[in-house]
GROMACS .gro file of C-alpha atoms in nm:
model
  200
    1ASP     CA    1  14.720  13.628  18.714
    2ARG     CA    2  14.991  13.679  18.817
    3ILE     CA    3  14.867  13.979  19.033
    4LEU     CA    4  14.547  13.741  19.163
    5ALA     CA    5  14.840  13.434  19.235
    6PHE     CA    6  15.063  13.703  19.442
    7ILE     CA    7  14.723  13.842  19.681
    8HIS     CA    8  14.637  13.464  19.691
    9GLY     CA    9  14.976  13.349  19.812
   10GLN     CA   10  14.961  13.625  20.088
   11GLY     CA   11  14.716  13.368  20.298
   12ARG     CA   12  14.487  13.672  20.357
   13PRO     CA   13  14.134  13.697  20.316
   14ALA     CA   14  14.094  13.930  20.014
   15TRP     CA   15  13.802  13.974  19.699
   16LEU     CA   16  13.754  14.118  19.421
   17VAL     CA   17  13.465  14.360  19.344
   18GLY     CA   18  13.321  14.629  19.124
   19GLY     CA   19  13.364  14.575  18.716
   20TYR     CA   20  13.639  14.328  18.724
   21VAL     CA   21  13.429  14.077  18.852
   22ARG     CA   22  13.135  14.188  18.644
   23ASP     CA   23  13.334  14.219  18.316
   24ARG     CA   24  13.497  13.837  18.368
   25LEU     CA   25  13.155  13.685  18.407
   26LEU     CA   26  13.108  13.894  18.041
   27GLY     CA   27  13.358  13.800  17.845
   28ARG     CA   28  13.560  14.113  17.868
   29SER     CA   29  13.885  14.215  17.883
   30SER     CA   30  13.964  14.508  18.187
   31HIS     CA   31  14.311  14.632  18.304
   32ASP     CA   32  14.166  14.732  18.680
   33LEU     CA   33  14.084  14.604  18.982
   34ASP     CA   34  13.898  14.653  19.282
   35LEU     CA   35  13.967  14.414  19.566
   36VAL     CA   36  13.811  14.432  19.928
   37VAL     CA   37  14.000  14.298  20.278
   38PRO     CA   38  13.944  14.380  20.594
   39GLU     CA   39  14.210  14.569  20.687
   40GLY     CA   40  14.582  14.636  20.552
   41GLY     CA   41  14.448  14.813  20.248
   42ILE     CA   42  14.706  15.073  20.193
   43ARG     CA   43  14.981  14.801  20.347
   44LEU     CA   44  14.891  14.590  20.021
   45ALA     CA   45  14.914  14.869  19.754
   46ARG     CA   46  15.237  14.910  19.898
   47GLU     CA   47  15.348  14.505  19.841
   48LEU     CA   48  15.232  14.502  19.537
   49ALA     CA   49  15.377  14.790  19.389
   50ARG     CA   50  15.695  14.655  19.521
   51ALA     CA   51  15.674  14.273  19.391
   52PHE     CA   52  15.542  14.409  19.090
   53ASP     CA   53  15.819  14.701  18.995
   54GLY     CA   54  15.510  14.936  19.039
   55ALA     CA   55  15.407  15.271  19.238
   56TRP     CA   56  15.172  15.339  19.418
   57PHE     CA   57  14.985  15.550  19.694
   58ALA     CA   58  14.702  15.603  19.933
   59LEU     CA   59  14.393  15.690  19.795
   60ASP     CA   60  14.237  15.783  20.152
   61ASP     CA   61  14.425  15.699  20.468
   62GLU     CA   62  14.088  15.738  20.699
   63ARG     CA   63  13.931  15.493  20.495
   64ASP     CA   64  14.253  15.308  20.394
   65VAL     CA   65  14.260  15.279  20.080
   66GLY     CA   66  14.556  15.325  19.842
   67ARG     CA   67  14.595  15.248  19.441
   68ALA     CA   68  14.876  15.006  19.313
   69ILE     CA   69  14.969  15.080  18.959
   70LEU     CA   70  15.139  14.778  18.814
   71PRO     CA   71  15.328  14.737  18.461
   72GLY     CA   72  15.063  14.549  18.209
   73ASP     CA   73  15.056  14.341  17.937
   74GLU     CA   74  15.146  14.548  17.572
   75GLY     CA   75  15.212  14.822  17.768
   76VAL     CA   76  14.923  14.939  17.907
   77PRO     CA   77  14.961  14.933  18.313
   78VAL     CA   78  14.746  14.742  18.534
   79GLU     CA   79  14.562  14.979  18.840
   80VAL     CA   80  14.465  14.781  19.135
   81ASP     CA   81  14.264  14.969  19.398
   82ILE     CA   82  14.229  14.794  19.766
   83ALA     CA   83  13.999  14.947  19.993
   84ARG     CA   84  13.930  14.826  20.394
   85LEU     CA   85  13.604  14.678  20.386
   86ARG     CA   86  13.376  14.964  20.502
   87VAL     CA   87  13.180  14.735  20.699
   88PRO     CA   88  13.313  14.382  20.924
   89ASP     CA   89  13.080  14.192  20.736
   90LEU     CA   90  13.152  14.135  20.342
   91VAL     CA   91  12.768  14.092  20.242
   92ASP     CA   92  12.649  14.463  20.442
   93ASP     CA   93  12.974  14.603  20.255
   94LEU     CA   94  12.865  14.493  19.894
   95ALA     CA   95  12.521  14.605  19.986
   96LEU     CA   96  12.668  14.995  19.997
   97ARG     CA   97  12.803  14.944  19.630
   98ASP     CA   98  12.561  15.124  19.325
   99TYR     CA   99  12.450  14.790  19.098
  100THR     CA  100  12.336  14.436  19.165
  101ILE     CA  101  12.590  14.358  18.839
  102ASN     CA  102  12.905  14.532  19.020
  103ALA     CA  103  12.799  14.431  19.370
  104ILE     CA  104  12.913  14.040  19.319
  105ALA     CA  105  13.262  13.937  19.504
  106MET     CA  106  13.582  13.691  19.383
  107ASP     CA  107  13.680  13.499  19.702
  108LEU     CA  108  14.076  13.535  19.625
  109SER     CA  109  14.171  13.261  19.905
  110THR     CA  110  13.897  12.981  19.792
  111GLU     CA  111  14.226  12.730  19.682
  112GLY     CA  112  14.132  12.568  19.317
  113ALA     CA  113  14.052  12.671  18.935
  114GLU     CA  114  13.747  12.907  19.009
  115PRO     CA  115  13.741  13.083  19.267
  116ARG     CA  116  13.452  13.132  19.471
  117LEU     CA  117  13.133  13.415  19.416
  118PHE     CA  118  12.912  13.602  19.626
  119ASP     CA  119  12.609  13.727  19.452
  120PRO     CA  120  12.376  13.756  19.704
  121PHE     CA  121  12.186  14.084  19.511
  122ASP     CA  122  12.145  13.802  19.232
  123GLY     CA  123  12.432  14.036  18.992
  124GLN     CA  124  12.426  13.739  18.791
  125ALA     CA  125  12.066  13.708  18.659
  126ASP     CA  126  12.099  14.090  18.603
  127LEU     CA  127  12.394  14.037  18.354
  128GLN     CA  128  12.184  13.749  18.221
  129ARG     CA  129  11.849  13.978  18.113
  130LYS     CA  130  12.089  14.280  18.092
  131LEU     CA  131  11.955  14.465  18.277
  132LEU     CA  132  12.106  14.732  18.505
  133ARG     CA  133  11.902  14.760  18.871
  134ALA     CA  134  12.030  14.966  19.176
  135VAL     CA  135  12.171  14.744  19.505
  136THR     CA  136  11.950  14.931  19.705
  137GLU     CA  137  11.667  15.263  19.753
  138GLY     CA  138  11.909  15.446  19.863
  139ALA     CA  139  12.213  15.409  19.594
  140PHE     CA  140  12.177  15.702  19.437
  141ARG     CA  141  12.165  15.909  19.779
  142ASP     CA  142  12.466  15.790  19.876
  143ASP     CA  143  12.700  15.893  19.573
  144PRO     CA  144  12.459  16.072  19.283
  145LEU     CA  145  12.756  16.027  19.088
  146ARG     CA  146  12.654  15.682  19.029
  147MET     CA  147  12.344  15.786  18.817
  148LEU     CA  148  12.557  15.879  18.569
  149ARG     CA  149  12.748  15.593  18.591
  150GLY     CA  150  12.470  15.428  18.518
  151VAL     CA  151  12.396  15.556  18.169
  152ARG     CA  152  12.771  15.475  18.125
  153MET     CA  153  12.695  15.113  18.177
  154VAL     CA  154  12.415  15.101  17.953
  155ALA     CA  155  12.594  15.286  17.682
  156GLU     CA  156  12.903  15.085  17.682
  157LEU     CA  157  12.744  14.738  17.759
  158GLY     CA  158  12.412  14.742  17.589
  159PHE     CA  159  12.195  14.732  17.872
  160ARG     CA  160  11.901  14.884  17.993
  161LEU     CA  161  11.778  15.006  18.335
  162GLU     CA  162  11.527  14.774  18.547
  163ASP     CA  163  11.186  15.096  18.556
  164ALA     CA  164  11.248  15.103  18.949
  165THR     CA  165  11.611  15.170  18.886
  166TYR     CA  166  11.483  15.433  18.691
  167ASN     CA  167  11.271  15.603  18.919
  168LEU     CA  168  11.484  15.662  19.185
  169VAL     CA  169  11.758  15.830  18.885
  170ARG     CA  170  11.411  16.106  18.834
  171ARG     CA  171  11.363  16.120  19.207
  172ASP     CA  172  11.707  16.204  19.340
  173ALA     CA  173  11.873  16.374  18.988
  174GLY     CA  174  11.803  16.702  19.130
  175LEU     CA  175  12.126  16.584  19.377
  176LEU     CA  176  12.354  16.578  19.094
  177PRO     CA  177  12.476  16.916  19.122
  178SER     CA  178  12.628  16.828  19.480
  179VAL     CA  179  12.897  16.586  19.289
  180ALA     CA  180  13.193  16.730  19.255
  181GLY     CA  181  13.256  16.906  18.939
  182GLU     CA  182  13.612  16.704  18.809
  183ARG     CA  183  13.368  16.348  18.895
  184VAL     CA  184  13.075  16.460  18.675
  185ARG     CA  185  13.339  16.582  18.413
  186ASP     CA  186  13.534  16.245  18.435
  187GLU     CA  187  13.176  16.037  18.393
  188MET     CA  188  13.066  16.244  18.108
  189MET     CA  189  13.395  16.231  17.926
  190ARG     CA  190  13.340  15.811  17.955
  191VAL     CA  191  12.993  15.847  17.869
  192LEU     CA  192  13.052  16.051  17.530
  193ALA     CA  193  13.317  15.820  17.411
  194ALA     CA  194  13.097  15.487  17.514
  195PRO     CA  195  12.980  15.281  17.167
  196GLY     CA  196  12.603  15.382  17.127
  197ALA     CA  197  12.618  15.676  17.352
  198TRP     CA  198  12.444  15.897  17.136
  199GLN     CA  199  12.129  15.671  17.205
  200HIS     CA  200  12.078  15.706  17.588
   0.00000   0.00000   0.00000
């Protein structure tokens, strides 16, 4: 909450996206935050680190993506990834994400107790239905690792793959060898660590 209050206090547009928003809506705890801003992703990561006595580094200079690693409660660090919007419009940026339940944005610039949500692809309805659905037909061609990420989320969350999304995975499964081996390894380790992974 202190981190979100700091970002709100900057007076600049910023949106929480991805897993933190999904987990918050599901009532699950999360120690990783993903933010998008119109500009200055690396700069905001640096400012966060200074404000909370943490560390920061640039994840991608060209795309203006930075990470702040901040001290958290009970010794568990909080990682905050901050990226510049890939396209000028927030909805178009959300359309570039993997699954609808990860394409919900929470506006941190709004006043009031409950931030405004942007959910252009009905991700909240899919959360209620426990359904994993690709945002677009090309989601896995954009990043084939998303297919493994889907398997992990099915195992972790107890969701099921939507039929059309399952067909996309079958279509694009041959693209997985094009992904860097360390990325596949890291995702596989998370899949295997998930409760009930053997069932999937």
